[in-house]
Tab-separated table of C-alpha atoms and ligand atoms in Angstrom:
chain	number	residue	atom	x	y	z
A	1	MET	CA	0.000	0.000	0.000
A	2	ASP	CA	1.321	3.404	-0.960
A	3	PHE	CA	1.132	5.888	1.909
A	4	ASN	CA	2.903	8.696	0.097
A	5	LEU	CA	0.623	11.689	0.257
A	6	ASN	CA	-0.045	13.588	-2.940
A	7	ASP	CA	0.661	17.320	-3.149
A	8	GLU	CA	-2.914	18.327	-2.349
A	9	GLN	CA	-3.027	16.071	0.727
A	10	LYS	CA	0.297	17.467	1.948
A	11	MET	CA	-0.880	21.006	1.413
A	12	MET	CA	-4.212	20.426	3.170
A	13	ARG	CA	-2.430	18.794	6.106
A	14	GLN	CA	-0.117	21.780	6.374
A	15	VAL	CA	-3.005	24.241	6.265
A	16	ALA	CA	-4.900	22.267	8.929
A	17	ALA	CA	-1.769	22.174	11.106
A	18	GLU	CA	-1.399	25.949	10.854
A	19	ILE	CA	-5.060	26.471	11.743
A	20	ALA	CA	-4.646	24.145	14.732
A	21	ASP	CA	-1.549	25.969	16.004
A	22	GLU	CA	-2.649	29.526	15.250
A	23	GLN	CA	-6.435	29.500	15.645
A	24	LEU	CA	-7.521	26.485	17.689
A	25	ALA	CA	-4.863	25.813	20.335
A	26	PRO	CA	-4.701	29.450	21.553
A	27	ARG	CA	-8.494	29.474	22.084
A	28	ALA	CA	-8.941	25.927	23.397
A	29	GLU	CA	-8.939	26.978	27.041
A	30	GLU	CA	-11.439	29.785	26.408
A	31	MET	CA	-13.731	27.327	24.576
A	32	GLU	CA	-13.412	24.877	27.447
A	33	GLU	CA	-14.281	27.548	30.034
A	34	ASN	CA	-17.175	29.063	28.084
A	35	ARG	CA	-18.397	25.673	26.926
A	36	GLU	CA	-18.880	26.857	23.383
A	37	ILE	CA	-17.140	27.183	20.065
A	38	PRO	CA	-17.198	30.877	19.151
A	39	ALA	CA	-19.312	31.879	16.158
A	40	ASP	CA	-16.388	33.721	14.542
A	41	LEU	CA	-14.311	30.505	14.610
A	42	LEU	CA	-17.123	28.513	13.011
A	43	ALA	CA	-17.480	31.264	10.376
A	44	PHE	CA	-13.730	31.146	9.694
A	45	LEU	CA	-13.783	27.356	9.265
A	46	ALA	CA	-16.794	27.636	6.961
A	47	GLU	CA	-14.985	30.215	4.849
A	48	GLN	CA	-12.012	27.835	4.546
A	49	GLY	CA	-14.304	25.069	3.245
A	50	TYR	CA	-14.248	22.792	6.285
A	51	PHE	CA	-17.996	22.236	6.366
A	52	GLY	CA	-18.196	20.974	2.801
A	53	LEU	CA	-15.268	18.558	2.878
A	54	PHE	CA	-16.953	15.769	0.903
A	55	LEU	CA	-19.382	17.868	-1.090
A	56	PRO	CA	-18.977	18.698	-4.779
A	57	GLU	CA	-18.301	22.240	-5.860
A	58	ALA	CA	-21.873	22.516	-7.128
A	59	TYR	CA	-22.974	22.582	-3.476
A	60	GLY	CA	-20.165	24.848	-2.368
A	61	GLY	CA	-17.976	21.979	-1.192
A	62	VAL	CA	-14.293	21.238	-1.701
A	63	GLU	CA	-14.746	17.478	-2.384
A	64	LEU	CA	-11.771	16.042	-0.541
A	65	ASP	CA	-10.896	12.405	-0.087
A	66	PRO	CA	-11.081	10.324	3.129
A	67	VAL	CA	-7.279	10.463	3.602
A	68	THR	CA	-7.346	14.258	3.687
A	69	TYR	CA	-10.341	14.146	6.033
A	70	ALA	CA	-8.422	11.867	8.441
A	71	LEU	CA	-5.313	14.061	8.313
A	72	THR	CA	-7.428	17.164	8.905
A	73	MET	CA	-9.051	15.560	11.948
A	74	GLU	CA	-5.608	14.650	13.272
A	75	GLU	CA	-4.175	18.141	12.857
A	76	PHE	CA	-7.250	19.979	14.152
A	77	SER	CA	-7.334	17.714	17.216
A	78	ARG	CA	-3.850	18.774	18.246
A	79	GLY	CA	-5.394	22.218	18.699
A	80	SER	CA	-8.943	21.373	19.756
A	81	PRO	CA	-10.488	17.900	19.528
A	82	ALA	CA	-13.900	19.478	20.204
A	83	VAL	CA	-13.659	21.645	17.087
A	84	ALA	CA	-12.504	18.601	15.113
A	85	LEU	CA	-15.599	16.699	16.220
A	86	VAL	CA	-17.940	19.504	15.149
A	87	VAL	CA	-16.299	19.441	11.714
A	88	SER	CA	-16.505	15.651	11.548
A	89	VAL	CA	-20.205	15.463	12.447
A	90	GLN	CA	-21.106	18.120	9.898
A	91	ASN	CA	-19.226	16.336	7.106
A	92	ALA	CA	-19.303	12.601	7.737
A	93	LEU	CA	-22.555	12.220	9.653
A	94	VAL	CA	-24.768	14.842	8.016
A	95	GLY	CA	-23.431	16.227	4.697
A	96	LEU	CA	-22.214	12.938	3.243
A	97	PRO	CA	-25.335	10.853	4.053
A	98	ILE	CA	-27.511	13.532	2.432
A	99	LEU	CA	-25.221	13.547	-0.618
A	100	LYS	CA	-25.283	9.740	-0.854
A	101	TYR	CA	-28.883	8.943	0.015
A	102	GLY	CA	-30.787	12.207	-0.422
A	103	THR	CA	-33.210	13.180	-3.170
A	104	GLU	CA	-32.293	16.055	-5.495
A	105	GLU	CA	-34.691	18.270	-3.507
A	106	GLN	CA	-33.022	17.375	-0.200
A	107	LYS	CA	-29.572	18.045	-1.639
A	108	GLU	CA	-30.699	21.383	-3.072
A	109	LYS	CA	-32.373	22.343	0.171
A	110	TYR	CA	-29.577	21.534	2.594
A	111	LEU	CA	-26.109	20.911	1.155
A	112	ALA	CA	-25.017	24.374	0.056
A	113	ARG	CA	-26.253	25.796	3.372
A	114	ALA	CA	-24.326	23.120	5.242
A	115	ALA	CA	-21.131	23.806	3.285
A	116	SER	CA	-21.385	27.547	3.913
A	117	GLY	CA	-21.865	27.068	7.655
A	118	GLU	CA	-25.310	28.670	7.526
A	119	LEU	CA	-26.880	25.364	8.568
A	120	PHE	CA	-25.353	22.989	11.101
A	121	GLY	CA	-26.427	19.395	11.373
A	122	ALA	CA	-26.544	16.776	14.109
A	123	PHE	CA	-26.691	12.989	13.933
A	124	ALA	CA	-29.303	11.468	16.241
A	125	LEU	CA	-29.137	7.729	16.768
A	126	SER	CA	-28.600	7.073	20.503
A	127	GLU	CA	-31.433	6.797	23.029
A	128	ASP	CA	-31.754	5.796	26.695
A	129	GLU	CA	-32.192	2.136	25.735
A	130	ALA	CA	-30.346	2.214	22.406
A	131	GLY	CA	-26.611	2.804	22.891
A	132	SER	CA	-24.315	0.057	21.691
A	133	ASP	CA	-27.420	-1.839	20.628
A	134	ALA	CA	-28.363	0.699	17.972
A	135	ALA	CA	-30.981	-1.565	16.402
A	136	SER	CA	-33.160	-1.202	19.496
A	137	VAL	CA	-34.162	2.406	18.678
A	138	GLN	CA	-37.665	3.116	20.011
A	139	LEU	CA	-38.426	6.622	18.681
A	140	ARG	CA	-41.446	5.971	16.477
A	141	ALA	CA	-42.385	7.539	13.151
A	142	GLU	CA	-46.023	6.864	12.214
A	143	LYS	CA	-47.400	7.672	8.786
A	144	LYS	CA	-50.107	10.322	9.092
A	145	ASN	CA	-51.735	12.909	6.817
A	146	GLY	CA	-49.263	12.199	4.018
A	147	GLY	CA	-46.267	12.705	6.301
A	148	TYR	CA	-44.911	11.215	9.524
A	149	VAL	CA	-45.389	11.887	13.210
A	150	LEU	CA	-42.339	11.271	15.425
A	151	THR	CA	-42.639	10.397	19.104
A	152	GLY	CA	-39.789	9.589	21.472
A	153	HIS	CA	-36.389	10.990	22.418
A	154	LYS	CA	-32.678	10.960	21.542
A	155	LYS	CA	-29.743	11.216	23.934
A	156	TYR	CA	-26.167	12.563	23.792
A	157	ILE	CA	-26.577	14.401	20.478
A	158	THR	CA	-23.487	16.442	19.526
A	159	ASN	CA	-23.944	19.935	18.015
A	160	ALA	CA	-27.623	19.860	19.001
A	161	GLY	CA	-27.683	23.326	20.599
A	162	PHE	CA	-26.799	25.147	17.383
A	163	ALA	CA	-27.956	22.638	14.768
A	164	GLY	CA	-30.755	23.551	12.385
A	165	LEU	CA	-31.094	20.060	10.963
A	166	PHE	CA	-31.173	16.640	12.658
A	167	LEU	CA	-30.577	13.333	10.931
A	168	VAL	CA	-32.850	11.184	13.085
A	169	VAL	CA	-33.064	7.383	13.098
A	170	ALA	CA	-36.659	6.357	13.874
A	171	ARG	CA	-38.757	3.201	13.857
A	172	THR	CA	-41.212	2.951	10.981
A	173	GLY	CA	-41.556	-0.833	11.141
A	174	PRO	CA	-42.057	-3.494	13.775
A	175	GLU	CA	-40.062	-3.727	16.947
A	176	PRO	CA	-37.450	-5.007	17.600
A	177	GLY	CA	-34.949	-5.163	14.788
A	178	ALA	CA	-32.844	-3.195	12.373
A	179	LYS	CA	-35.149	-3.589	9.400
A	180	GLY	CA	-37.871	-1.389	10.865
A	181	LEU	CA	-35.613	1.683	11.093
A	182	SER	CA	-35.595	4.702	8.779
A	183	CYS	CA	-33.758	8.039	8.638
A	184	PHE	CA	-35.455	11.427	8.715
A	185	LEU	CA	-34.209	14.957	8.188
A	186	VAL	CA	-35.914	16.936	10.924
A	187	GLU	CA	-35.636	20.707	10.953
A	188	ARG	CA	-35.092	22.605	14.185
A	189	ASP	CA	-38.478	24.333	14.011
A	190	ALA	CA	-40.542	21.213	13.258
A	191	PRO	CA	-43.689	21.341	15.427
A	192	GLY	CA	-43.351	19.005	18.419
A	193	PHE	CA	-39.541	19.017	18.406
A	194	ALA	CA	-37.638	20.422	21.402
A	195	LEU	CA	-34.097	20.477	22.733
A	196	GLY	CA	-33.699	18.774	26.103
A	197	GLU	CA	-31.016	18.972	28.796
A	198	ARG	CA	-27.418	19.755	27.898
A	199	PHE	CA	-24.948	17.166	29.191
A	200	GLU	CA	-21.734	18.154	30.930
A	201	GLY	CA	-18.813	15.965	29.908
A	202	MET	CA	-15.503	15.087	31.540
A	203	GLY	CA	-13.622	16.528	28.580
A	204	MET	CA	-14.260	18.380	25.289
A	205	ARG	CA	-16.462	20.676	27.308
A	206	ALA	CA	-17.012	23.039	24.370
A	207	LEU	CA	-19.181	20.393	22.721
A	208	ASP	CA	-22.907	21.033	22.808
A	209	VAL	CA	-24.325	17.575	23.564
A	210	ARG	CA	-28.043	17.349	24.305
A	211	ARG	CA	-31.157	15.309	24.685
A	212	LEU	CA	-33.836	15.745	22.000
A	213	GLU	CA	-37.580	15.401	22.600
A	214	PHE	CA	-40.146	14.544	19.926
A	215	GLU	CA	-43.786	14.888	20.944
A	216	ASN	CA	-46.113	14.276	18.016
A	217	CYS	CA	-43.465	15.943	15.896
A	218	GLU	CA	-44.827	16.369	12.392
A	219	VAL	CA	-42.549	16.103	9.377
A	220	PRO	CA	-43.510	15.922	5.693
A	221	ALA	CA	-43.045	12.729	3.647
A	222	GLU	CA	-40.079	14.454	1.944
A	223	ALA	CA	-38.189	14.345	5.268
A	224	LEU	CA	-37.497	10.626	4.779
A	225	LEU	CA	-33.810	10.102	3.846
A	226	GLY	CA	-33.337	7.048	1.646
A	227	ALA	CA	-36.028	4.380	1.676
A	228	GLU	CA	-38.091	3.156	4.605
A	229	GLY	CA	-36.194	0.376	6.354
A	230	GLU	CA	-32.768	1.692	5.280
A	231	GLY	CA	-32.228	3.765	8.416
A	232	LEU	CA	-29.714	1.622	10.248
A	233	LYS	CA	-27.798	0.872	7.063
A	234	ILE	CA	-27.398	4.605	6.395
A	235	ALA	CA	-26.434	5.321	10.010
A	236	LEU	CA	-23.881	2.509	10.259
A	237	ALA	CA	-22.303	3.262	6.859
A	238	SER	CA	-21.924	6.901	7.920
A	239	LEU	CA	-20.372	5.837	11.224
A	240	ASP	CA	-17.851	3.622	9.400
A	241	LEU	CA	-16.392	6.686	7.720
A	242	SER	CA	-16.622	9.008	10.689
A	243	ARG	CA	-14.781	6.418	12.813
A	244	ILE	CA	-11.749	7.099	10.639
A	245	GLY	CA	-12.213	10.716	11.723
A	246	VAL	CA	-12.341	9.658	15.386
A	247	ALA	CA	-9.143	7.666	14.803
A	248	GLY	CA	-7.597	10.867	13.401
A	249	GLN	CA	-8.906	12.798	16.377
A	250	ALA	CA	-7.320	10.273	18.752
A	251	VAL	CA	-3.978	10.341	16.910
A	252	GLY	CA	-4.012	14.147	17.121
A	253	ILE	CA	-4.682	14.140	20.877
A	254	GLY	CA	-1.950	11.538	21.430
A	255	GLN	CA	0.493	13.381	19.199
A	256	GLN	CA	0.041	16.672	21.001
A	257	ALA	CA	0.357	14.947	24.393
A	258	PHE	CA	3.634	13.512	23.067
A	259	ASN	CA	4.803	16.911	21.762
A	260	GLU	CA	4.101	18.586	25.095
A	261	ALA	CA	5.762	15.769	27.027
A	262	ARG	CA	8.856	15.813	24.842
A	263	ARG	CA	9.214	19.576	25.180
A	264	TYR	CA	8.715	19.530	28.936
A	265	ALA	CA	11.123	16.623	29.432
A	266	GLY	CA	13.823	18.687	27.708
A	267	GLU	CA	13.221	21.666	30.005
A	268	ARG	CA	12.541	20.148	33.418
A	269	GLU	CA	15.636	19.373	35.450
A	270	GLN	CA	15.923	16.934	38.335
A	271	PHE	CA	19.016	15.298	39.803
A	272	GLY	CA	21.063	17.961	38.024
A	273	ARG	CA	19.949	17.267	34.463
A	274	PRO	CA	16.949	17.462	32.147
A	275	ILE	CA	14.618	14.522	32.841
A	276	ILE	CA	14.795	13.575	29.132
A	277	LYS	CA	18.304	12.296	29.883
A	278	PHE	CA	16.824	9.515	32.017
A	279	GLN	CA	16.276	6.288	30.163
A	280	GLY	CA	12.949	5.760	31.938
A	281	ILE	CA	11.587	8.944	30.328
A	282	GLN	CA	13.155	8.124	26.953
A	283	PHE	CA	11.419	4.736	26.997
A	284	TYR	CA	8.084	6.429	27.653
A	285	LEU	CA	8.641	8.685	24.640
A	286	ALA	CA	9.774	5.768	22.484
A	287	GLU	CA	6.669	3.775	23.289
A	288	MET	CA	4.376	6.757	22.706
A	289	ALA	CA	6.017	7.477	19.323
A	290	THR	CA	5.767	3.845	18.232
A	291	ARG	CA	2.096	3.509	19.139
A	292	LEU	CA	1.272	6.824	17.467
A	293	GLU	CA	2.937	5.717	14.256
A	294	ALA	CA	1.057	2.405	14.307
A	295	ALA	CA	-2.255	4.179	14.991
A	296	ARG	CA	-1.604	6.650	12.163
A	297	LEU	CA	-0.857	3.833	9.740
A	298	LEU	CA	-4.083	2.023	10.674
A	299	MET	CA	-5.971	5.297	10.168
A	300	LEU	CA	-4.358	5.856	6.758
A	301	ARG	CA	-4.980	2.273	5.695
A	302	ALA	CA	-8.697	2.515	6.516
A	303	ALA	CA	-8.916	5.907	4.782
A	304	ALA	CA	-7.067	4.624	1.710
A	305	ARG	CA	-9.487	1.702	1.415
A	306	ALA	CA	-12.455	4.056	1.742
A	307	GLN	CA	-10.917	6.276	-0.920
A	308	ALA	CA	-10.442	3.288	-3.250
A	309	GLY	CA	-14.073	2.245	-2.797
A	310	GLU	CA	-13.068	-0.996	-1.033
A	311	PRO	CA	-14.825	-2.352	2.065
A	312	PHE	CA	-13.307	-0.657	5.106
A	313	SER	CA	-15.630	-1.303	8.015
A	314	ALA	CA	-13.273	-3.624	9.946
A	315	GLU	CA	-10.246	-1.456	9.084
A	316	ALA	CA	-12.039	1.651	10.399
A	317	ALA	CA	-12.941	-0.239	13.578
A	318	MET	CA	-9.307	-1.349	14.024
A	319	ALA	CA	-8.092	2.199	13.488
A	320	LYS	CA	-10.602	3.644	15.964
A	321	LEU	CA	-9.947	0.951	18.556
A	322	TYR	CA	-6.179	1.235	18.458
A	323	ALA	CA	-5.958	4.991	18.010
A	324	SER	CA	-8.327	5.722	20.898
A	325	GLU	CA	-6.376	3.404	23.204
A	326	THR	CA	-3.188	5.120	22.025
A	327	ALA	CA	-4.626	8.562	22.752
A	328	ASN	CA	-5.377	7.496	26.316
A	329	PHE	CA	-1.976	5.842	26.679
A	330	CYS	CA	-0.158	8.959	25.450
A	331	ALA	CA	-2.307	11.382	27.437
A	332	ASN	CA	-1.665	9.334	30.578
A	333	LEU	CA	2.107	9.319	30.041
A	334	GLY	CA	1.952	12.982	29.044
A	335	VAL	CA	0.573	13.719	32.519
A	336	GLN	CA	3.141	11.390	34.132
A	337	ILE	CA	6.092	13.066	32.425
A	338	HIS	CA	4.830	16.468	33.613
A	339	GLY	CA	4.739	15.203	37.226
A	340	GLY	CA	2.616	17.398	39.505
A	341	TYR	CA	2.205	20.054	36.820
A	342	GLY	CA	0.508	17.489	34.615
A	343	TYR	CA	-2.240	17.101	37.184
A	344	MET	CA	-3.010	20.823	37.330
A	345	ARG	CA	-5.824	22.426	35.373
A	346	ASP	CA	-3.659	25.070	33.686
A	347	TYR	CA	-1.517	22.519	31.833
A	348	VAL	CA	-2.688	21.378	28.438
A	349	VAL	CA	-1.863	17.692	29.091
A	350	GLU	CA	-4.489	17.635	31.837
A	351	ARG	CA	-7.103	18.648	29.247
A	352	PHE	CA	-5.888	16.053	26.756
A	353	TYR	CA	-6.126	13.398	29.481
A	354	ARG	CA	-9.832	14.224	29.880
A	355	ASP	CA	-10.468	14.759	26.151
A	356	ALA	CA	-8.924	11.429	25.160
A	357	ARG	CA	-11.306	9.376	27.282
A	358	VAL	CA	-14.389	9.757	25.138
A	359	THR	CA	-12.680	8.566	21.952
A	360	GLU	CA	-13.013	5.043	23.392
A	361	ILE	CA	-16.736	5.580	23.927
A	362	TYR	CA	-18.499	7.578	21.230
A	363	GLU	CA	-19.227	6.419	17.698
A	364	GLY	CA	-19.132	2.871	19.088
A	365	THR	CA	-17.259	1.824	22.226
A	366	SER	CA	-13.999	-0.136	22.048
A	367	GLU	CA	-15.979	-3.285	22.836
A	368	ILE	CA	-18.245	-2.643	19.837
A	369	GLN	CA	-15.202	-2.073	17.593
A	370	LYS	CA	-13.952	-5.505	18.711
A	371	LEU	CA	-17.338	-7.012	17.805
A	372	ILE	CA	-17.075	-5.483	14.310
A	373	ILE	CA	-13.513	-6.764	13.871
A	374	ALA	CA	-14.414	-10.209	15.224
A	375	GLY	CA	-17.428	-10.318	12.905
A	376	SER	CA	-15.187	-9.706	9.924
A	377	ILE	CA	-12.736	-12.395	11.103
A	378	LEU	CA	-15.530	-14.942	11.523
A	379	LYS	CA	-16.905	-14.085	8.067
A	380	GLY	CA	-13.448	-14.876	6.701
B	1	LIG	C1	-19.642	13.170	24.278
B	1	LIG	C2	-20.560	12.228	23.559
B	1	LIG	C3	-21.097	12.594	22.333
B	1	LIG	C4	-21.977	11.748	21.668
B	1	LIG	N1	-22.532	12.151	20.482
B	1	LIG	C5	-23.480	11.376	19.894
B	1	LIG	C6	-24.161	11.843	18.714
B	1	LIG	O1	-23.877	12.929	18.188
B	1	LIG	N2	-25.144	11.069	18.196
B	1	LIG	C7	-25.497	9.864	18.747
B	1	LIG	O2	-26.408	9.216	18.226
B	1	LIG	N3	-24.852	9.386	19.862
B	1	LIG	C8	-23.871	10.116	20.437
B	1	LIG	N4	-23.226	9.662	21.570
B	1	LIG	C9	-23.616	8.375	22.143
B	1	LIG	C10	-22.534	7.299	22.005
B	1	LIG	O3	-22.429	6.875	20.685
B	1	LIG	C11	-22.893	6.172	22.993
B	1	LIG	O4	-22.657	6.677	24.306
B	1	LIG	C12	-22.098	4.920	22.760
B	1	LIG	O5	-22.443	4.310	21.551
B	1	LIG	C13	-22.300	3.895	23.904
B	1	LIG	O6	-23.637	3.715	24.221
B	1	LIG	P1	-24.090	3.813	25.757
B	1	LIG	O7	-23.568	5.077	26.321
B	1	LIG	O8	-25.561	3.600	25.819
B	1	LIG	O9	-23.349	2.615	26.479
B	1	LIG	P2	-23.868	1.106	26.569
B	1	LIG	O10	-24.234	0.602	25.233
B	1	LIG	O11	-24.876	1.005	27.659
B	1	LIG	O12	-22.532	0.356	27.026
B	1	LIG	C14	-22.111	0.236	28.384
B	1	LIG	C15	-20.888	-0.695	28.387
B	1	LIG	O13	-21.289	-2.018	27.953
B	1	LIG	C16	-20.473	-2.411	26.873
B	1	LIG	N5	-21.222	-3.271	25.952
B	1	LIG	C17	-22.434	-3.050	25.405
B	1	LIG	N6	-22.776	-4.056	24.602
B	1	LIG	C18	-21.744	-4.937	24.613
B	1	LIG	C19	-21.475	-6.188	23.979
B	1	LIG	N7	-22.340	-6.726	23.122
B	1	LIG	N8	-20.308	-6.809	24.242
B	1	LIG	C20	-19.408	-6.275	25.102
B	1	LIG	N9	-19.605	-5.102	25.731
B	1	LIG	C21	-20.753	-4.436	25.487
B	1	LIG	C22	-20.051	-1.109	26.205
B	1	LIG	O14	-18.905	-1.288	25.381
B	1	LIG	C23	-19.789	-0.234	27.423
B	1	LIG	O15	-18.528	-0.540	27.959
B	1	LIG	C24	-22.312	10.482	22.234
B	1	LIG	C25	-21.742	10.110	23.460
B	1	LIG	C26	-20.884	10.956	24.121
B	1	LIG	C27	-20.316	10.511	25.454
């Protein structure tokens, strides 16, 4: 497999790295404190094309490939993993499914607005009783008056507070089972739709993650995305790609934890010399660097397969599983190498330690990634 990046991929990685260092990292603490991503930053990212990553020019997009997406997630996450996630949801979990499964009317209605940052989207699959077991979604969509009426709730929905459009997985067929699920595009002002409580996370506190309530929420027939019964297929295919983004996010967190640790180890002196001179510290750095390289290669392999149109579900799961464990490993050692400073709120490694944790949970826990990988092994 050829992992040499082409000129465009190199250039896009460089641009994303500069944005991370100059625009995201300096504001990460402010975003964390205020628990929001400032509107001017979102507008800047929109202007640079980051909300139309997979969309054709006709919809205002820049139509990049999955490798560039993964590299962008990695670089952005060195500065702010929360911002990277907002970008990932908008592209992989909202824009791309509409492009792939939407009608011409749906594409016309939403995609250019999504690419320009005028319209943010959220991806709503999880519920109280439907987490890892996504096929057990209970939110119902009943056919009525030529449209549908949605009743139920969603939980832990990222970007919900500022989203104008929600890709909602609902049950149109019998319970239980995956076949009875369908996807709907629900607008923020649909009658009967309301935002619920905002959750407060351990890390990535700038994320706006909420509960959604649907009480006899009426949507027109045209809100159906894809065919009835295709809901879980659309959701899981979208998650396959966005898991490569989470792998990139995890590599970025781990890489920046490494960078900070390496820098600090060169500056901090104990026993009359910089701590980087101690073999114990060097071994930590060596192990971090090795795992990061392996995680990055798994990420690139999954992205390259996606780019080539080959099946990549198991490869994306491997990349997410390994990269998220690596992020936690590196963040933990990043704190350790900083000693007491690493434990204090005003050091960036403390934030990465908290931010890394969720990469092993959302978009499918590590245990679910193992189920996907095992499933592919058993299939041969
Ligand atoms: C910050 C954040 C943002 C999120 N954003 C979104 C979003 O935008 N949209 C959305 O739809 N969801 C979102 N989620 C939800 C997320 O995808 C779920 O939390 C995740 O899939 C796990 O589901 P759960 O929390 O119900 O855990 P559970 O499924 O209850 O799992 C609990 C534990 O049991 C394990 N487990 C479950 N089943 C098995 C099994 N078969 N074998 C072995 N172990 C198993 C799990 O791995 C886990 O360790 C978000 C979550 C967080 C924390």
